[in-house]
Amino acid sequence: MYEEKEGLPAVTRKFYEQGEKMLVATDCIIFGFDAGSLKLLLFKRRVSPLEGQWSLIGSFVKLDEDVSAAAERVLEEITGLKDVYMEELKVYGAVDRDPGFRCISVGQYALIRLNEYDKKLVEQHGAVWHDVKDLPALVLDHEQMVNDALEKLKFKARYQPLGIELLPEKFTIPQLQSVYEAIFQRELDTRNFRKKVFSHNVLVKLDEKDKSSSKRGAFLYKFDHKRYSDLLKGGSDFGVL
Amino acid sequence: MYEEKEGLPAVTRKFYEQGEKMLVATDCIIFGFDAGSLKLLLFKRRVSPLEGQWSLIGSFVKLDEDVSAAAERVLEEITGLKDVYMEELKVYGAVDRDPGFRCISVGQYALIRLNEYDKKLVEQHGAVWHDVKDLPALVLDHEQMVNDALEKLKFKARYQPLGIELLPEKFTIPQLQSVYEAIFQRELDTRNFRKKVFSHNVLVKLDEKDKSSSKRGAFLYKFDHKRYSDLLKGGSDFGVL
DNA sequence: GCAAAAGTGTTGGGCGTACACCCATGC
DNA sequence: GCATGGGTGTACGCCCAACACTTTTGC
């Protein structure tokens, strides 16, 4: 627990006492990818307030916890995952956004691999994956958060290889294309897509094929993280279209 | 003043009481443009804590105030300006960022016209314009905020006509080019710049010249806000390079 | 042998970039 | 008449978008 600091001059203490304190929450927009479509992890609230309604997964930020750490804690509590791609979306700071008490929320979105998370943990929390094309109504301003996150994801995916965050370590090019088609909500041209992703030289072809989705089978690739970070320093971008 | 809500079920009250409350501040990164360079409005603190040191202009967010409204209030208190281009930068939420009490800050950056602000008000607050290429040390994590804001400004200026937010209503093309050169910190080619800005068809040529910086004089233009918002709906972008 | 997905090249147009000279005017 | 900044056009290369057929293999 974090205490008011001792030993500050009176005038300084007064300065901080003037400030009105409020709740700070973080809500996580957790994306996954499966069966050709983008999924969102939602949570049916089992406790008051707003019991029984769908919401994002969130928590209050503790006094002794960084805001980003709070989001990481929430994500780990519900999926068992650490070290996940996660980024701040924006602040939701309207006075009346939470009917209980003044509370601002920092939206943060995460991309996770559906083959890695802890299914039991998710179930225990009453969380369910929903297709982003078919979402239920959500509490408070959570629908706005989801829409903002989808927009930002579309935008960022044009310049950063976010697609690989949603796939297993080994993946095929058709799978990768399918991820981007789900993000952009439109079909991409196979030849142009391959040309583009290979042009960055960050994919390593393996000697294995995945035959789960075709008779011929597609070669598996993995992402070369080291080469990627080297190229980033050179200021490259990693668009797929 | 904002009170704890009455009439909530006990379990709901408990839920909100569990949350640890903290200070929420907003800090404004206020950019202006003058004499060919980008300026930042900084503030020499006259009160404890951190008296005498340079800092951004900020304030605690009040319980009955939206986060964005707090930034607008701060900006108006110090410059007299309303309805200014302002946008959220990001949240600064590290536990130890403020030595006084746990306080997260929402950085917000603003672009203002140096011919419009209230000079007396700025003076009264001990605020001074500094060239961004020559900034003093700043308190807390404010230097990080400034760097982040400069990065974001560079990035966004490629796709949105932010330059005009820093110029008077009537401006010349060389002035506009000079704004972008200050933002990107490099020289731009005059012919390509003109080609690009005119290609968007959002500048209206006036029948006046500005002779303040050359004998020949440069034609003044104004920005066609209506045409711009119409084009935006069509999904255009407004790059200058 | 056929269905179903994997994989492969070429072309045209638009956009960004590089580059050099004449114009108008005040002094 | 000259110094100073304002204003203009072209040519090249690159990247994006459009487009159709062959390959592999399980059934």
XYZ file of C-alpha atoms (C1' of nucleotides) in Angstrom:
536
model
C 0.000 0.000 0.000
C 1.137 3.461 -0.934
C 1.108 6.127 1.771
C 1.109 9.896 1.671
C 4.735 10.935 1.689
C 6.180 12.123 4.974
C 8.731 14.840 5.214
C 7.384 17.132 2.530
C 7.153 20.846 3.310
C 3.721 21.924 4.480
C 3.114 24.000 1.399
C 3.845 21.007 -0.809
C 1.555 18.746 1.177
C -1.145 21.349 0.815
C -0.648 21.383 -2.960
C -1.350 17.684 -3.210
C -4.211 17.811 -0.725
C -5.984 20.337 -2.916
C -6.213 17.793 -5.694
C -9.410 15.791 -5.854
C -8.753 12.078 -5.955
C -10.651 9.685 -8.149
C -10.655 6.100 -9.300
C -8.470 5.127 -12.197
C -9.356 1.958 -14.048
C -7.931 0.150 -17.003
C -10.030 -1.817 -19.464
C -8.452 -4.349 -21.781
C -9.598 -4.884 -25.334
C -8.230 -8.359 -25.921
C -8.110 -9.575 -29.505
C -7.545 -13.084 -30.723
C -7.799 -14.775 -34.110
C -9.443 -18.060 -34.957
C -11.244 -19.733 -37.833
C -10.718 -16.810 -40.150
C -12.104 -14.167 -37.901
C -11.083 -11.694 -35.283
C -12.351 -12.365 -31.768
C -12.746 -10.252 -28.701
C -12.665 -11.530 -25.140
C -15.745 -10.368 -23.210
C -16.819 -10.952 -19.748
C -20.275 -11.526 -18.327
C -20.298 -9.689 -15.037
C -21.199 -11.873 -12.093
C -21.104 -9.116 -9.524
C -22.789 -5.830 -8.959
C -22.745 -3.250 -10.377
C -24.014 -4.114 -13.864
C -24.303 -7.787 -12.987
C -25.187 -10.025 -15.904
C -24.125 -7.598 -18.595
C -21.285 -7.983 -21.066
C -18.240 -5.861 -20.500
C -14.555 -5.643 -21.212
C -12.153 -7.019 -18.694
C -10.859 -4.321 -16.406
C -9.735 -3.371 -12.949
C -8.989 -0.381 -10.825
C -5.360 0.706 -10.891
C -3.784 0.307 -7.476
C -1.847 3.058 -5.772
C 1.365 1.066 -5.936
C 0.959 -0.076 -9.510
C 1.873 1.494 -12.848
C -1.066 1.929 -15.180
C 0.521 -0.394 -17.716
C 1.224 -2.936 -14.979
C -2.448 -2.908 -14.046
C -3.382 -3.889 -17.586
C -0.754 -6.619 -17.585
C -2.093 -7.904 -14.275
C -5.650 -8.016 -15.608
C -4.540 -9.821 -18.724
C -2.570 -12.372 -16.776
C -5.338 -12.947 -14.259
C -7.771 -13.823 -16.988
C -5.624 -15.539 -19.625
C -2.523 -16.647 -17.760
C -0.420 -14.818 -20.349
C 2.505 -12.485 -19.811
C 4.668 -10.562 -22.251
C 1.865 -9.993 -24.679
C 1.628 -7.261 -27.294
C -0.268 -4.526 -25.517
C -0.639 -0.848 -26.160
C -2.479 2.118 -24.809
C -5.553 3.062 -26.753
C -6.756 6.228 -25.077
C -8.214 7.675 -21.927
C -11.927 7.642 -21.299
C -12.374 10.537 -18.938
C -15.937 11.839 -19.133
C -17.368 12.875 -15.768
C -20.462 10.727 -16.067
C -19.008 7.653 -17.721
C -19.342 5.531 -14.597
C -22.530 5.898 -12.587
C -20.920 4.636 -9.375
C -18.113 7.044 -8.617
C -15.914 9.336 -10.644
C -13.651 6.982 -12.506
C -11.530 7.471 -15.557
C -10.412 4.482 -17.537
C -7.323 3.893 -19.629
C -8.218 1.640 -22.530
C -5.446 -0.758 -23.528
C -5.630 -3.301 -26.297
C -3.821 -6.595 -26.481
C -3.211 -9.158 -29.202
C -2.907 -12.749 -28.034
C -2.460 -16.188 -29.557
C -5.488 -18.379 -29.066
C -3.347 -21.492 -28.806
C -1.499 -20.200 -25.769
C -3.999 -18.859 -23.292
C -5.311 -20.730 -20.265
C -8.797 -21.894 -21.195
C -9.803 -22.904 -17.677
C -8.894 -19.550 -16.248
C -10.936 -17.780 -18.895
C -13.939 -19.974 -18.172
C -13.659 -19.445 -14.434
C -13.973 -15.718 -14.983
C -17.047 -16.049 -17.140
C -15.197 -14.725 -20.153
C -16.133 -15.727 -23.680
C -14.642 -15.081 -27.121
C -16.962 -13.192 -29.447
C -16.568 -12.593 -33.151
C -15.982 -8.873 -33.643
C -18.562 -8.868 -36.412
C -21.244 -9.973 -33.984
C -20.806 -8.308 -30.623
C -23.415 -7.946 -27.895
C -24.239 -4.647 -26.205
C -21.603 -3.657 -23.670
C -21.722 -1.703 -20.438
C -20.753 1.945 -20.018
C -18.572 3.270 -22.838
C -17.055 -0.124 -23.639
C -18.559 -0.250 -27.130
C -16.795 2.992 -27.912
C -13.557 1.497 -26.630
C -13.969 -1.519 -28.878
C -14.694 0.628 -31.911
C -11.698 2.824 -31.185
C -9.495 -0.235 -30.735
C -10.637 -1.739 -34.033
C -9.879 1.516 -35.820
C -6.459 1.775 -34.250
C -5.702 -1.846 -35.008
C -6.589 -1.319 -38.675
C -4.417 1.750 -38.772
C -1.374 0.292 -37.043
C -1.505 -2.999 -38.892
C -0.640 -1.075 -42.054
C 2.782 -0.177 -40.692
C 3.676 -2.809 -38.137
C 3.658 -6.581 -38.390
C 0.871 -6.954 -35.851
C -0.533 -9.967 -37.660
C 2.077 -12.279 -36.218
C 1.025 -11.429 -32.659
C -2.245 -13.238 -33.319
C -0.738 -16.428 -34.761
C 1.252 -19.306 -33.271
C 5.005 -19.180 -33.564
C 4.821 -21.246 -36.745
C 2.266 -20.143 -39.280
C 1.546 -20.296 -42.981
C 1.250 -17.394 -45.393
C -2.422 -18.106 -46.082
C -3.051 -17.939 -42.329
C -1.241 -14.630 -42.103
C -3.230 -13.267 -45.004
C -6.391 -14.391 -43.331
C -5.463 -12.467 -40.171
C -5.016 -9.280 -42.158
C -8.252 -9.866 -44.015
C -10.008 -10.141 -40.664
C -8.396 -6.940 -39.401
C -9.108 -4.910 -42.522
C -12.468 -6.567 -43.142
C -11.784 -7.061 -46.818
C -10.135 -9.540 -49.125
C -6.531 -9.087 -50.130
C -4.848 -10.221 -53.317
C -2.752 -13.325 -52.667
C 0.086 -12.445 -55.028
C 0.441 -8.885 -53.846
C 0.241 -9.973 -50.233
C 3.022 -12.532 -50.608
C 5.193 -10.126 -52.522
C 4.827 -7.552 -49.797
C 5.389 -9.744 -46.769
C 8.396 -11.450 -48.313
C 9.899 -8.143 -49.387
C 10.592 -7.259 -45.752
C 12.793 -10.333 -45.272
C 11.561 -11.014 -41.771
C 9.963 -14.403 -42.426
C 11.966 -17.594 -42.195
C 10.710 -20.525 -44.253
C 10.715 -23.827 -42.388
C 11.015 -27.337 -43.786
C 7.574 -28.255 -42.560
C 4.147 -28.026 -44.038
C 0.823 -27.491 -42.396
C -1.729 -29.775 -43.974
C -4.660 -28.931 -41.751
C -6.390 -26.759 -44.279
C -5.485 -28.241 -47.642
C -4.366 -31.446 -49.283
C -1.286 -29.895 -50.741
C -0.254 -28.281 -47.491
C 1.312 -24.858 -46.979
C 4.841 -24.221 -45.815
C 5.259 -22.978 -42.282
C 7.199 -19.826 -41.514
C 8.408 -18.141 -38.401
C 9.045 -14.506 -37.690
C 12.638 -13.332 -37.368
C 12.349 -10.982 -34.377
C 16.011 -10.095 -34.366
C 16.079 -9.102 -38.002
C 12.888 -7.150 -37.490
C 14.295 -5.060 -34.654
C 17.473 -4.441 -36.634
C 15.452 -3.175 -39.582
C 13.289 -1.008 -37.329
C 16.352 0.940 -36.295
C 16.862 1.713 -39.967
C 13.417 3.269 -40.066
C 11.704 0.751 -42.335
C 8.008 0.243 -42.193
C 6.230 -3.072 -42.463
C 3.097 -2.477 -44.403
C 1.113 -5.286 -45.907
C -0.716 -3.089 -48.422
C -18.331 19.316 -6.068
C -18.993 15.702 -6.876
C -20.313 13.444 -4.133
C -20.388 9.695 -3.674
C -23.644 8.523 -5.196
C -26.494 7.806 -2.819
C -28.993 5.068 -3.367
C -26.636 2.438 -4.744
C -26.934 -1.099 -3.380
C -24.502 -1.855 -0.577
C -22.597 -4.354 -2.698
C -22.118 -1.753 -5.407
C -20.934 0.872 -2.952
C -18.475 -1.639 -1.637
C -17.180 -2.278 -5.150
C -16.305 1.355 -5.603
C -14.938 1.728 -2.081
C -12.446 -1.041 -2.789
C -10.864 1.081 -5.475
C -7.878 3.154 -4.427
C -8.278 6.774 -5.392
C -5.492 8.880 -6.785
C -4.786 12.222 -8.331
C -5.319 12.658 -12.045
C -3.563 15.541 -13.727
C -3.346 16.795 -17.238
C -0.270 18.435 -18.707
C -0.471 20.520 -21.852
C 2.223 20.533 -24.481
C 1.417 23.819 -26.192
C 3.040 24.439 -29.561
C 3.228 27.701 -31.440
C 5.101 28.843 -34.518
C 7.076 32.013 -35.011
C 10.075 33.292 -36.939
C 10.588 30.027 -38.735
C 10.653 27.823 -35.704
C 8.453 25.749 -33.519
C 7.931 27.034 -29.983
C 6.762 25.442 -26.799
C 5.074 27.249 -23.931
C 6.844 26.513 -20.649
C 6.204 27.664 -17.210
C 8.588 28.596 -14.427
C 6.991 27.263 -11.281
C 6.469 29.919 -8.630
C 5.091 27.585 -6.011
C 6.224 24.501 -4.231
C 6.752 21.737 -5.082
C 9.518 22.113 -7.628
C 9.521 25.873 -7.324
C 11.738 27.698 -9.789
C 11.982 24.832 -12.246
C 10.646 24.728 -15.788
C 7.615 22.589 -16.376
C 4.690 22.119 -18.708
C 1.429 23.775 -17.861
C -0.884 21.414 -16.046
C -3.525 20.980 -13.425
C -5.289 18.324 -11.451
C -8.498 17.102 -13.047
C -11.478 17.969 -10.869
C -14.082 15.440 -9.884
C -16.774 17.248 -11.831
C -14.689 17.833 -14.937
C -13.998 15.732 -18.029
C -10.317 15.051 -18.611
C -10.455 16.889 -21.924
C -12.253 19.802 -20.255
C -9.445 20.063 -17.724
C -6.933 20.508 -20.523
C -9.148 23.096 -22.178
C -9.452 24.934 -18.882
C -5.695 24.973 -18.389
C -5.147 26.224 -21.901
C -7.715 28.959 -21.530
C -6.410 30.033 -18.125
C -2.982 30.553 -19.506
C -3.570 31.767 -23.067
C -7.151 33.023 -23.080
C -7.853 30.726 -26.029
C -10.771 28.377 -26.565
C -11.603 26.013 -29.409
C -8.021 25.194 -30.114
C -6.682 22.099 -31.834
C -5.932 19.757 -28.984
C -5.445 16.049 -28.779
C -4.569 13.408 -26.275
C -0.970 12.306 -26.378
C -0.827 9.487 -23.869
C -1.083 8.614 -20.226
C 1.893 8.896 -17.914
C 1.072 6.414 -15.229
C 4.259 5.250 -13.515
C 3.909 4.803 -9.770
C 6.847 6.998 -8.914
C 6.457 9.707 -11.517
C 5.382 12.290 -8.969
C 7.235 12.378 -5.657
C 4.355 14.045 -3.830
C 1.452 11.675 -4.098
C 0.366 9.024 -6.542
C -0.685 10.981 -9.582
C -1.152 9.932 -13.164
C -1.087 12.527 -15.875
C -2.802 12.662 -19.231
C -0.557 14.489 -21.670
C -2.431 16.566 -24.226
C -0.878 18.653 -26.936
C -2.269 21.801 -28.471
C -1.441 23.877 -31.530
C -2.131 27.571 -31.225
C -1.700 30.703 -33.310
C 0.820 33.065 -31.792
C -1.067 36.111 -33.063
C -4.169 35.234 -31.084
C -3.156 34.407 -27.554
C -3.365 36.766 -24.597
C 0.197 37.913 -23.945
C -0.528 39.497 -20.582
C -2.122 36.367 -19.236
C 0.854 34.292 -20.303
C 3.245 36.700 -18.606
C 1.234 36.742 -15.412
C 1.627 32.988 -15.165
C 5.368 33.121 -15.639
C 5.109 31.267 -18.915
C 7.614 31.743 -21.711
C 7.894 30.500 -25.276
C 10.959 28.371 -25.929
C 12.313 27.204 -29.233
C 11.899 23.429 -29.357
C 15.470 23.102 -30.550
C 16.724 24.675 -27.351
C 14.705 23.539 -24.365
C 15.728 23.708 -20.717
C 15.526 20.754 -18.354
C 11.981 20.053 -17.228
C 10.499 18.623 -14.041
C 9.302 15.049 -13.572
C 8.648 13.230 -16.842
C 7.832 16.385 -18.773
C 10.785 16.034 -21.103
C 9.484 12.646 -22.116
C 6.093 14.190 -22.758
C 7.619 16.838 -24.991
C 9.597 14.276 -26.952
C 6.533 12.096 -27.385
C 4.497 15.094 -28.504
C 7.110 16.105 -31.063
C 7.155 12.580 -32.452
C 3.396 12.421 -32.662
C 3.214 15.855 -34.248
C 5.691 14.797 -36.927
C 3.718 11.674 -37.563
C 0.287 13.226 -37.709
C 1.375 16.201 -39.772
C 2.034 13.794 -42.622
C -1.642 12.935 -42.885
C -3.539 15.905 -41.502
C -3.283 19.583 -42.331
C -2.008 20.471 -38.873
C 0.181 23.228 -40.256
C -2.717 25.627 -40.599
C -3.473 25.378 -36.865
C -0.222 27.198 -36.206
C -0.757 30.050 -38.673
C -3.105 33.035 -38.758
C -6.295 32.689 -40.763
C -4.567 34.238 -43.768
C -1.164 32.868 -44.600
C 1.215 32.484 -47.523
C 2.491 29.249 -48.987
C 6.091 30.004 -47.982
C 4.873 30.459 -44.404
C 3.053 27.152 -44.525
C 6.128 25.442 -45.903
C 8.168 26.965 -43.137
C 5.798 25.507 -40.534
C 6.239 22.032 -41.956
C 9.975 22.463 -42.142
C 9.965 23.335 -38.443
C 7.838 20.306 -37.611
C 9.867 17.849 -39.667
C 13.189 19.519 -38.873
C 14.327 19.397 -42.473
C 14.036 21.420 -45.640
C 11.310 20.678 -48.138
C 11.373 21.222 -51.874
C 9.310 24.296 -52.797
C 7.883 22.939 -56.042
C 6.888 19.591 -54.604
C 5.414 21.230 -51.545
C 3.210 23.550 -53.600
C 2.139 20.771 -55.898
C 1.092 18.688 -52.933
C -0.765 21.292 -50.908
C -2.641 22.598 -53.941
C -3.561 19.105 -55.048
C -5.913 18.776 -52.082
C -7.953 21.760 -53.186
C -8.509 23.054 -49.676
C -6.689 26.368 -50.032
C -8.448 29.471 -51.295
C -6.254 32.082 -52.944
C -7.040 35.637 -51.857
C -6.514 38.856 -53.778
C -4.016 40.122 -51.233
C -0.311 39.808 -50.873
C 1.825 39.697 -47.799
C 4.885 41.828 -48.350
C 6.372 41.484 -44.909
C 9.049 39.050 -45.934
C 9.867 39.930 -49.530
C 9.707 42.762 -51.996
C 7.643 40.878 -54.483
C 5.166 39.737 -51.852
C 3.455 36.371 -51.584
C -0.234 35.742 -52.134
C -2.300 35.062 -49.064
C -4.483 31.987 -48.814
C -7.064 30.762 -46.397
C -8.084 27.259 -45.517
C -11.450 26.005 -46.739
C -12.673 24.182 -43.636
C -15.949 23.132 -45.194
C -14.336 21.583 -48.230
C -11.833 19.867 -45.959
C -14.483 18.201 -43.820
C -16.374 17.121 -46.956
C -13.248 15.507 -48.349
C -12.469 13.842 -45.037
C -15.727 11.913 -45.277
C -14.465 10.540 -48.573
C -11.426 9.154 -46.779
C -8.756 11.351 -48.345
C -5.543 12.059 -46.578
C -3.746 15.374 -46.507
C -0.088 14.628 -46.619
C 2.475 17.261 -47.440
C 5.176 14.802 -48.414
C -9.831 -37.339 -62.387
C -11.454 -33.759 -59.731
C -11.981 -30.603 -56.022
C -9.610 -27.403 -53.102
C -6.172 -24.652 -51.539
C -1.075 -23.232 -52.487
C 1.822 -20.862 -55.072
C 3.666 -17.851 -58.880
C 4.785 -12.717 -62.757
C 3.657 -9.024 -65.430
C 1.803 -4.625 -66.559
C 0.058 0.234 -66.142
C -0.747 4.206 -63.562
C 0.014 7.313 -59.866
C 2.853 9.345 -56.525
C 7.046 10.926 -54.493
C 11.450 12.977 -55.459
C 15.022 15.311 -57.623
C 16.309 19.211 -59.976
C 17.085 24.894 -62.247
C 15.448 28.927 -63.883
C 12.522 33.252 -64.464
C 9.634 36.847 -62.011
C 8.442 40.928 -59.382
C 9.831 44.481 -56.576
C 12.217 47.740 -53.289
C 16.157 49.724 -52.619
C 20.716 47.005 -61.705
C 20.888 43.948 -58.251
C 19.588 41.387 -54.328
C 15.851 38.860 -52.314
C 12.376 35.792 -51.877
C 8.117 34.055 -54.906
C 6.689 31.134 -58.175
C 6.785 27.462 -61.918
C 7.449 22.134 -65.007
C 9.574 17.864 -66.207
C 11.526 13.300 -65.946
C 12.491 9.145 -63.519
C 11.813 5.322 -60.409
C 9.134 2.907 -57.193
C 5.268 1.017 -55.248
C 0.560 -0.268 -55.471
C -3.284 -2.614 -57.664
C -5.245 -5.426 -61.001
C -5.324 -9.686 -63.059
C -5.249 -15.912 -64.325
C -3.172 -19.979 -64.457
C -0.364 -24.132 -62.749
C 0.764 -27.292 -58.910
C -0.054 -30.675 -55.443
C -2.489 -34.187 -53.305
C -6.331 -36.616 -50.802
C -10.332 -38.532 -51.895
